[in-house]
Tab-separated table of C-alpha atoms in Angstrom:
chain	number	residue	atom	x	y	z
A	159	ASP	CA	-2.517	17.516	-10.475
A	160	ALA	CA	0.118	17.319	-7.282
A	161	GLY	CA	0.349	13.350	-5.497
A	162	VAL	CA	0.348	12.992	-2.545
A	163	ILE	CA	3.160	15.115	-0.915
A	164	GLN	CA	4.561	13.698	2.459
A	165	SER	CA	7.207	15.700	4.925
A	166	PRO	CA	9.811	15.371	5.733
A	167	ARG	CA	11.285	12.369	3.377
A	168	HIS	CA	13.756	11.523	6.144
A	169	GLU	CA	14.301	11.686	10.208
A	170	VAL	CA	16.594	10.763	12.602
A	171	THR	CA	15.978	11.699	15.653
A	172	GLU	CA	16.804	10.571	19.341
A	173	MET	CA	15.125	8.368	21.648
A	174	GLY	CA	12.451	10.134	23.400
A	175	GLN	CA	11.808	12.943	21.386
A	176	GLU	CA	8.580	13.821	19.776
A	177	VAL	CA	8.281	12.779	15.887
A	178	THR	CA	5.856	14.775	13.846
A	179	LEU	CA	4.921	13.247	10.322
A	180	ARG	CA	3.183	15.326	8.215
A	181	CYS	CA	0.793	14.792	5.213
A	182	LYS	CA	-0.912	16.941	2.067
A	183	PRO	CA	-3.603	14.516	0.460
A	184	ILE	CA	-4.441	14.853	-3.534
A	185	SER	CA	-7.288	17.311	-3.256
A	186	GLY	CA	-10.761	16.773	-3.760
A	187	HIS	CA	-9.866	13.097	-1.776
A	188	ASP	CA	-12.393	12.561	0.784
A	189	TYR	CA	-9.845	9.755	2.513
A	190	LEU	CA	-6.577	9.309	4.148
A	191	PHE	CA	-4.841	6.863	5.136
A	192	TRP	CA	-1.802	6.154	7.494
A	193	TYR	CA	0.204	3.121	7.074
A	194	ARG	CA	3.699	1.518	8.634
A	195	GLN	CA	6.275	-0.724	6.628
A	196	THR	CA	8.720	-2.854	8.445
A	197	MET	CA	10.370	-5.309	6.863
A	198	MET	CA	9.536	-8.112	9.445
A	199	ARG	CA	5.368	-6.451	9.556
A	200	GLY	CA	4.946	-5.678	6.031
A	201	LEU	CA	2.778	-2.547	5.563
A	202	GLU	CA	0.185	-1.892	7.917
A	203	LEU	CA	-2.801	0.458	8.111
A	204	LEU	CA	-2.503	2.595	11.445
A	205	ILE	CA	-5.451	4.742	11.056
A	206	TYR	CA	-8.046	6.646	8.166
A	207	PHE	CA	-9.855	9.482	7.875
A	208	ASN	CA	-12.979	10.085	6.083
A	209	ASN	CA	-13.583	14.300	5.670
A	210	ASN	CA	-11.144	14.873	8.538
A	211	VAL	CA	-12.952	12.512	10.958
A	212	PRO	CA	-10.731	9.507	11.829
A	213	ILE	CA	-12.757	6.364	11.318
A	214	ASP	CA	-10.835	3.678	12.573
A	215	ASP	CA	-7.522	4.457	14.628
A	216	SER	CA	-7.328	0.370	15.795
A	217	GLY	CA	-3.615	-0.042	13.640
A	218	MET	CA	-2.568	2.711	16.290
A	219	PRO	CA	0.435	0.688	17.734
A	220	GLU	CA	0.106	2.375	21.220
A	221	ASP	CA	-0.979	5.341	23.086
A	222	ARG	CA	2.251	7.484	21.655
A	223	PHE	CA	0.648	7.665	18.351
A	224	SER	CA	-1.817	10.135	17.714
A	225	ALA	CA	-3.045	11.041	14.237
A	226	LYS	CA	-4.895	14.463	13.086
A	227	MET	CA	-6.709	15.776	9.936
A	228	PRO	CA	-7.093	19.602	11.466
A	229	ASN	CA	-8.425	19.985	7.330
A	230	ALA	CA	-9.263	18.665	4.452
A	231	SER	CA	-5.777	19.283	2.903
A	232	PHE	CA	-3.442	18.751	6.001
A	233	SER	CA	-2.757	15.728	8.249
A	234	THR	CA	0.124	14.872	10.596
A	235	LEU	CA	0.898	11.405	12.597
A	236	LYS	CA	2.228	12.558	16.069
A	237	ILE	CA	5.505	10.073	17.901
A	238	GLN	CA	5.638	10.954	21.552
A	239	PRO	CA	8.376	9.446	22.544
A	240	SER	CA	9.285	7.654	20.367
A	241	GLU	CA	11.276	4.519	20.547
A	242	PRO	CA	14.085	2.644	18.296
A	243	ARG	CA	11.039	0.062	17.268
A	244	ASP	CA	9.039	3.107	15.913
A	245	SER	CA	11.804	3.230	13.003
A	246	ALA	CA	9.839	2.174	9.989
A	247	VAL	CA	8.612	4.196	6.393
A	248	TYR	CA	5.607	5.863	7.395
A	249	PHE	CA	3.478	6.518	3.957
A	250	CYS	CA	0.309	8.701	3.254
A	251	ALA	CA	-2.174	7.627	1.338
A	252	SER	CA	-6.024	9.398	-0.015
A	253	SER	CA	-8.436	8.204	-2.192
A	254	PRO	CA	-11.047	9.821	-3.279
A	255	ARG	CA	-14.196	7.663	-2.409
A	256	GLY	CA	-15.512	4.630	-0.576
A	257	PRO	CA	-11.745	3.203	0.600
A	258	GLY	CA	-13.100	-0.151	-0.999
A	259	ARG	CA	-13.779	1.194	-4.065
A	260	ASP	CA	-11.250	3.196	-5.137
A	261	THR	CA	-7.586	3.246	-5.189
A	262	GLN	CA	-5.615	4.761	-2.491
A	263	TYR	CA	-2.676	6.386	-4.279
A	264	PHE	CA	0.735	6.553	-1.723
A	265	GLY	CA	2.717	9.637	-1.173
A	266	PRO	CA	6.714	8.863	-1.029
A	267	GLY	CA	6.985	8.096	2.742
A	268	THR	CA	8.591	9.238	5.527
A	269	ARG	CA	11.549	6.916	6.344
A	270	LEU	CA	11.823	7.477	10.294
A	271	THR	CA	15.411	6.668	12.152
A	272	VAL	CA	14.606	6.108	16.000
A	273	LEU	CA	18.601	6.393	17.688
B	3	ALA	CA	-5.401	-15.711	8.661
B	4	GLN	CA	-3.986	-14.002	5.558
B	5	LYS	CA	-6.412	-12.802	2.914
B	6	VAL	CA	-3.460	-12.070	0.074
B	7	THR	CA	-0.685	-14.742	-0.420
B	8	GLN	CA	2.350	-13.780	-2.015
B	9	ALA	CA	4.479	-17.388	-2.166
B	10	GLN	CA	7.200	-16.202	-4.064
B	11	THR	CA	9.438	-14.073	-1.756
B	12	GLU	CA	12.316	-13.807	-4.749
B	13	ILE	CA	12.690	-13.913	-8.280
B	14	SER	CA	15.271	-13.387	-10.102
B	15	VAL	CA	15.191	-13.480	-14.316
B	16	VAL	CA	17.288	-12.852	-17.013
B	17	GLU	CA	16.353	-9.454	-18.626
B	18	LYS	CA	13.928	-10.166	-21.631
B	19	GLU	CA	12.557	-13.229	-19.896
B	20	ASP	CA	8.758	-13.521	-18.995
B	21	VAL	CA	7.959	-13.638	-15.708
B	22	THR	CA	4.654	-14.372	-13.628
B	23	LEU	CA	4.287	-12.683	-10.327
B	24	ASP	CA	1.683	-15.451	-8.038
B	25	CYS	CA	-1.348	-13.771	-5.614
B	26	VAL	CA	-4.074	-15.730	-4.407
B	27	TYR	CA	-6.535	-14.311	-1.910
B	28	GLU	CA	-9.297	-14.814	0.850
B	29	THR	CA	-12.933	-13.470	1.071
B	30	ARG	CA	-16.343	-14.398	1.928
B	31	ASP	CA	-17.504	-11.238	0.301
B	32	THR	CA	-19.264	-11.275	-3.510
B	33	THR	CA	-17.998	-7.630	-3.704
B	34	TYR	CA	-14.294	-7.100	-3.882
B	35	TYR	CA	-11.484	-5.234	-5.796
B	36	LEU	CA	-7.838	-6.411	-6.001
B	37	PHE	CA	-4.943	-4.010	-6.622
B	38	TRP	CA	-1.065	-4.680	-7.640
B	39	TYR	CA	1.526	-2.076	-6.516
B	40	LYS	CA	4.812	-1.434	-7.556
B	41	GLN	CA	7.382	-0.842	-4.816
B	42	PRO	CA	10.764	0.357	-7.293
B	43	PRO	CA	14.062	0.964	-4.980
B	44	SER	CA	13.354	4.718	-4.517
B	45	GLY	CA	10.752	3.710	-2.215
B	46	GLU	CA	7.325	4.954	-3.457
B	47	LEU	CA	4.151	2.888	-3.780
B	48	VAL	CA	2.716	3.066	-7.383
B	49	PHE	CA	-0.814	2.122	-8.459
B	50	LEU	CA	-0.914	-0.575	-11.297
B	51	ILE	CA	-4.450	-1.910	-11.362
B	52	ARG	CA	-7.629	-1.888	-9.761
B	53	ARG	CA	-10.189	-5.089	-10.779
B	54	ASN	CA	-13.531	-5.576	-9.154
B	55	SER	CA	-14.490	-9.005	-8.144
B	56	PHE	CA	-17.427	-8.600	-11.107
B	57	ASP	CA	-14.846	-7.710	-13.869
B	58	GLU	CA	-13.036	-11.279	-15.076
B	59	GLN	CA	-11.935	-9.994	-17.701
B	60	ASN	CA	-7.960	-10.193	-18.091
B	61	GLU	CA	-5.894	-7.167	-18.700
B	62	ILE	CA	-2.936	-6.181	-20.798
B	63	SER	CA	-1.374	-2.824	-20.455
B	64	GLY	CA	1.955	-2.632	-22.714
B	65	ARG	CA	3.846	-5.331	-21.749
B	66	TYR	CA	1.789	-6.229	-18.155
B	67	SER	CA	-1.038	-8.310	-18.154
B	68	TRP	CA	-3.103	-9.662	-15.425
B	69	ASN	CA	-4.398	-12.911	-14.978
B	70	PHE	CA	-7.321	-12.944	-12.608
B	71	GLN	CA	-9.681	-16.057	-11.877
B	72	LYS	CA	-11.901	-16.290	-9.356
B	73	SER	CA	-12.836	-20.213	-9.765
B	74	THR	CA	-8.727	-20.085	-8.051
B	75	SER	CA	-9.338	-16.970	-6.330
B	76	SER	CA	-6.242	-15.649	-8.058
B	77	PHE	CA	-5.122	-12.480	-9.469
B	78	ASN	CA	-1.733	-13.314	-11.306
B	79	PHE	CA	0.427	-10.531	-13.139
B	80	THR	CA	2.982	-11.202	-15.571
B	81	ILE	CA	5.643	-9.073	-17.138
B	82	THR	CA	6.466	-9.862	-20.813
B	83	ALA	CA	10.353	-9.052	-21.883
B	84	SER	CA	11.404	-7.885	-18.688
B	85	GLN	CA	14.059	-4.777	-18.555
B	86	VAL	CA	16.040	-4.131	-15.533
B	87	VAL	CA	13.565	-1.344	-14.775
B	88	ASP	CA	10.840	-3.441	-13.756
B	89	SER	CA	12.995	-4.432	-10.950
B	90	ALA	CA	10.892	-3.719	-7.454
B	91	VAL	CA	8.749	-5.188	-5.208
B	92	TYR	CA	5.423	-5.920	-6.550
B	93	PHE	CA	2.638	-5.971	-3.760
B	94	CYS	CA	-0.834	-7.239	-4.373
B	95	ALA	CA	-4.060	-5.882	-2.448
B	96	LEU	CA	-7.788	-7.421	-1.515
B	97	SER	CA	-9.803	-4.572	0.002
B	98	GLU	CA	-13.413	-6.340	0.613
B	99	ALA	CA	-16.829	-4.081	0.208
B	100	THR	CA	-18.544	-5.586	3.638
B	101	THR	CA	-15.006	-4.252	5.667
B	102	GLY	CA	-13.747	-1.541	3.182
B	103	ASN	CA	-12.049	0.622	5.242
B	104	GLN	CA	-8.348	-0.699	4.676
B	105	PHE	CA	-6.711	-2.962	1.873
B	106	TYR	CA	-5.840	-6.302	2.874
B	107	PHE	CA	-1.750	-6.315	1.637
B	108	GLY	CA	0.377	-9.248	0.365
B	109	THR	CA	3.978	-9.996	1.979
B	110	GLY	CA	5.657	-8.675	-1.258
B	111	THR	CA	7.390	-10.438	-4.451
B	112	SER	CA	11.122	-8.823	-4.726
B	113	LEU	CA	11.763	-8.978	-8.574
B	114	THR	CA	15.018	-8.836	-9.662
B	115	VAL	CA	15.795	-8.389	-13.654
B	116	ILE	CA	19.224	-9.466	-14.076
B	117	PRO	CA	20.980	-7.282	-17.691
C-alpha cells in the first residue's frame, strides 16, 4: 500500500503569495492530521479531520491558515497570504481509527520557504 | 507543562556502542498510548513502536528494545550495537484516551553514530 502522499515536497514562495499544500491519506484511514515542524516549536498539531469533517482546529495559528478535506482521499492546507514566519516543514498524517488508539502514519512532509 | 520530556537533546556514540534514549511522560489518564518515531536526515517521520498503558511488557525488535515503566512514567528506547544508519532524531509521543485527538510530542533526541 502507498503511504501518505504529500505534494509538493518543496515550495519556495514570496511573502504575500498564496500557498497550497496537498495530502492524500492512506486508503481506508478515517483520520487526517496536519502538523507543522520548526526548530523553535517542534512538532505542532494544526488541525485534524475525522471522516472529512474538521474536529479540532485550535492549533491553526491564524486566519491566514485554512484546511479542507473535500473527500476521503484528499486534503489541502492553504496559507494566504504567506509570511516568512510560516517557513517550516508541514506534515500530513493519517490513522485508521480513533487517534488515541492507533498509530499516525506520516507523509514525507512539505518544506515551505517563504522569502 | 510538558507532557513528554526528552531530556537528552543530543547524543553521540561510536558505532557498535549501545545507547539509551530517555522519555518521561506525564498524564492523569489510566488509558494512554506511547509511541516512538524516527526522523532520519531525509526528514520523514517513521513509526517505530506503540505501547498502551496496560501492557508493561518490554519489547525487543532486532537491535531495538523498549523499556516501559509506569512506576517512573518512563518509556525508554535502547539501540544495541548502534550503526551509522541509526543517526536520526528520535521522538517520543503520548496520546491520552480522554483527549485522544492529538499526540503530545517530546522535543526529540538527536542521535549521531560516529563510524
